[in-house]
mmCIF file of C-alpha atoms in Angstrom:
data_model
loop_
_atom_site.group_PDB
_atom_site.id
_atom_site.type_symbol
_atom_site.label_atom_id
_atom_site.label_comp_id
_atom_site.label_asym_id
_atom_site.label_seq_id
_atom_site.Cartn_x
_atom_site.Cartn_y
_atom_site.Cartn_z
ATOM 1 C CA UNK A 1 -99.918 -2.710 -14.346
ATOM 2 C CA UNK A 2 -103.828 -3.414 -14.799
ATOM 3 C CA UNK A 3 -105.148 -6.975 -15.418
ATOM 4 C CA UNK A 4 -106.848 -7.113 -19.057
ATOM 5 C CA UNK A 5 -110.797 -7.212 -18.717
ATOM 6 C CA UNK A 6 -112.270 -10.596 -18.176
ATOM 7 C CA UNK A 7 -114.171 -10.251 -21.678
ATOM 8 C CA UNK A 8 -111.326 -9.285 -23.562
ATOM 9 C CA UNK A 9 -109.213 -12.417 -24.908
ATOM 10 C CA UNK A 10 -105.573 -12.342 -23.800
ATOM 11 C CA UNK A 11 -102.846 -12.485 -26.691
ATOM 12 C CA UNK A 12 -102.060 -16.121 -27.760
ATOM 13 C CA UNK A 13 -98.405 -15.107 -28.982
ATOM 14 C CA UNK A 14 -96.122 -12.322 -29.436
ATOM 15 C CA UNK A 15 -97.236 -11.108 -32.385
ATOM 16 C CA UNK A 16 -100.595 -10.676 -31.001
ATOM 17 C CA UNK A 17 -99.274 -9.331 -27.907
ATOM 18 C CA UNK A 18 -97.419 -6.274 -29.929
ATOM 19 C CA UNK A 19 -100.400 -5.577 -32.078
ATOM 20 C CA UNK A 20 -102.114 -5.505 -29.008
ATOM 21 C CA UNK A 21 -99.930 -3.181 -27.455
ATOM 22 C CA UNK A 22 -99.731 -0.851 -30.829
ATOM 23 C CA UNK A 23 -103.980 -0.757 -30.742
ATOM 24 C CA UNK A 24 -103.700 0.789 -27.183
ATOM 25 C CA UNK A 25 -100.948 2.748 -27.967
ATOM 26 C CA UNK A 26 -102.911 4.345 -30.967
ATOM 27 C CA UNK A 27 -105.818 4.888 -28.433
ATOM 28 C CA UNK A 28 -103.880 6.344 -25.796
ATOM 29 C CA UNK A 29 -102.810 8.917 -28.593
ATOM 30 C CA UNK A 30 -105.954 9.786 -29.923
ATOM 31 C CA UNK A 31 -107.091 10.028 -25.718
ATOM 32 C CA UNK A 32 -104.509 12.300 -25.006
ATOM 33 C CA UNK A 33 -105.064 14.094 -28.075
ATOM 34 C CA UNK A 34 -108.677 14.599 -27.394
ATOM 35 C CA UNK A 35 -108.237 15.740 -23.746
ATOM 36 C CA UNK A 36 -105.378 18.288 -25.129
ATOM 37 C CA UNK A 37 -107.559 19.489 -27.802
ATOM 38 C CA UNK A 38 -110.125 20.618 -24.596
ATOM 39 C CA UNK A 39 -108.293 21.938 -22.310
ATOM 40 C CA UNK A 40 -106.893 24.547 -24.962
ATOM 41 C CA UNK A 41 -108.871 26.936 -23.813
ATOM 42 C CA UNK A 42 -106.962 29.636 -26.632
ATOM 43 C CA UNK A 43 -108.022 26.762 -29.608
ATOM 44 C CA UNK A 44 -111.660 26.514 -28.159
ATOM 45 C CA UNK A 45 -111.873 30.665 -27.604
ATOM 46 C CA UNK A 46 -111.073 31.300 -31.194
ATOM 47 C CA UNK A 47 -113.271 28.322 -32.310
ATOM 48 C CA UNK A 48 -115.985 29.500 -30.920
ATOM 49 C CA UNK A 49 -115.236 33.870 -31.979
ATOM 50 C CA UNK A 50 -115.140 32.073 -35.582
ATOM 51 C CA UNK A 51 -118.652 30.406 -35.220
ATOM 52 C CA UNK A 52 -120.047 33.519 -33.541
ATOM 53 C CA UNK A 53 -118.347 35.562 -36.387
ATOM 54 C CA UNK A 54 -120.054 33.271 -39.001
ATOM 55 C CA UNK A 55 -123.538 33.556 -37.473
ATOM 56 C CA UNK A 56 -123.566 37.138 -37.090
ATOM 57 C CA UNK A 57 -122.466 37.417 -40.930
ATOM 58 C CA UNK A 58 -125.381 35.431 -41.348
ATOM 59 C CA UNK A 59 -127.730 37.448 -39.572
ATOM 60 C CA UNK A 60 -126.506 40.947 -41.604
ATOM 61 C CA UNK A 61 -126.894 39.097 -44.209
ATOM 62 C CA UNK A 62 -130.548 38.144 -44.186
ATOM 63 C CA UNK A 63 -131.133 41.684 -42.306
ATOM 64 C CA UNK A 64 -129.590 43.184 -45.526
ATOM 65 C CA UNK A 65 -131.665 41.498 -47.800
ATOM 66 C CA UNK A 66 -135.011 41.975 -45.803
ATOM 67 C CA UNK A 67 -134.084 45.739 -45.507
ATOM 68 C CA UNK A 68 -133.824 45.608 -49.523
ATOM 69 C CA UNK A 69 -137.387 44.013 -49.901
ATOM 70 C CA UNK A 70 -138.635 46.165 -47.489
ATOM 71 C CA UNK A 71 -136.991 49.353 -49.592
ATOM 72 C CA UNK A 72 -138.472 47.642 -52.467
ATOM 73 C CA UNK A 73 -141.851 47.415 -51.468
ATOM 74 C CA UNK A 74 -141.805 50.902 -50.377
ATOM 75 C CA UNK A 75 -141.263 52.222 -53.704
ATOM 76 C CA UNK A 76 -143.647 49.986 -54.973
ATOM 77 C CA UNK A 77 -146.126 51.394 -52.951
ATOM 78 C CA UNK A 78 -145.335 55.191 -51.977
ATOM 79 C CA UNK A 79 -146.812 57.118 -54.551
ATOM 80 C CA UNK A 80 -145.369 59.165 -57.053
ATOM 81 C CA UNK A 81 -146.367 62.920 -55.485
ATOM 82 C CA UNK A 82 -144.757 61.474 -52.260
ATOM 83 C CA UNK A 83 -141.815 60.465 -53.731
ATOM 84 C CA UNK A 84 -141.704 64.311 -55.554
ATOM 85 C CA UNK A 85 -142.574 65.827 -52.126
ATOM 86 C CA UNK A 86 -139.331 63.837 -50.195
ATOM 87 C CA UNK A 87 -137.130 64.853 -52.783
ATOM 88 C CA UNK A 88 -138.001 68.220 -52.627
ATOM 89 C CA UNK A 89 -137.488 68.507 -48.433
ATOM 90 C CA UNK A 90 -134.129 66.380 -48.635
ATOM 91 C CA UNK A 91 -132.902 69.283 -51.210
ATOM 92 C CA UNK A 92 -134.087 72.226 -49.236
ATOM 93 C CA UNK A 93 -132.862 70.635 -46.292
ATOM 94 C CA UNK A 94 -129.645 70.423 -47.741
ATOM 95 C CA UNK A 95 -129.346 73.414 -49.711
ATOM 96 C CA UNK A 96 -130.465 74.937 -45.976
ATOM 97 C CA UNK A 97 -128.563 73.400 -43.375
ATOM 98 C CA UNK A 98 -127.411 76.436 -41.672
ATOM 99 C CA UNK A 99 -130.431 77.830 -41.312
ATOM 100 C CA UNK A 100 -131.856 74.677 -39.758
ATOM 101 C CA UNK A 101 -128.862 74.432 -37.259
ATOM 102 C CA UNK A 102 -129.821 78.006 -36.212
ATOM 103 C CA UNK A 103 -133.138 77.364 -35.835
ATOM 104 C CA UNK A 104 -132.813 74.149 -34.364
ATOM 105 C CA UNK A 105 -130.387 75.878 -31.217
ATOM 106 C CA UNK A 106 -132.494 78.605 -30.951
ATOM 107 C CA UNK A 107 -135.572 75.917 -29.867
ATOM 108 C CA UNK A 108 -133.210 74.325 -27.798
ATOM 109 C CA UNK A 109 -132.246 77.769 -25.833
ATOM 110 C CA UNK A 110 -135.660 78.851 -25.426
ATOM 111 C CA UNK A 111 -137.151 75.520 -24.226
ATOM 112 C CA UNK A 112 -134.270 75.443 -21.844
ATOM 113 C CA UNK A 113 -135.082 78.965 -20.836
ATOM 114 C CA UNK A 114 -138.608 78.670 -20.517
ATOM 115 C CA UNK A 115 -137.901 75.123 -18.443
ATOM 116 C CA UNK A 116 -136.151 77.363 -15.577
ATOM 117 C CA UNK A 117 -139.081 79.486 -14.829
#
C-alpha cells in the first residue's frame, strides 16, 4: 500500500479514516468507469455514427431549404413565355418518348459507326 501525499492530512480517527476510504472508493468508481466508458470501442462507434447521422441531417436540411429559395427565385424571375415554352417540351417529350429513344439510339449507332472509320 501507497503512503498518503505529504499535503494531504492523515485521518485523525476512524470515522475519518472510513469516510476517507468511501471518497476514494467513489473515485476509483467513477475512474474505472471513465476508462471503461473509452475503451468501448462499440459505445464510442455508435456515438460517433449518431453525431455524424445528426450533422448530415443537418446539412440536407439547409441544402433542402436553399434548393427551395433557389426554386423560388427562379420562378420569380423566369418569365412567363419561358415558363409556357418548358411546359410545352416536358409534354411533347412525354407524350413522345418512344420516338426520342429511337432517335436517341440511332445517334448513338451512327456516331459509333462513323468513330470506326
Amino acid at each position: 500500500m501507497t503512503q498518503p501525499p505529504h499535503d494531504e492530512p492523515t485521518a485523525s480517527g476512524p470515522e475519518e479514516l472510513r469516510e476517507q476510504v468511501e471518497l476514494t472508493r467513489q473515485e476509483l468508481g467513477e475512474t474505472v468507469e471513465a476508462l471503461a466508458a473509452k475503451t468501448d470501442v462499440k459505445a464510442r462507434a455508435k456515438e460517433k455514427a449518431a453525431e455524424v447521422r445528426q450533422q448530415a441531417s443537418e446539412v440536407t436540411e439547409q441544402a433542402a431549404a436553399k434548393a427551395a429559395q433557389a426554386g423560388r427565385l427562379l420562378q420569380e424571375k423566369t418569365p412567363e413565355p419561358v415558363w409556357q415554352t418548358t411546359a410545352q417540351t416536358a409534354r411533347w417529350t412525354r407524350d413522345n418518348r418512344v420516338l426520342l429513344l429511337a432517335g436517341g439510339a440511332t445517334l448513338v449507332l451512327w456516331l459509333a459507326c462513323r468513330r470506326k472509320k
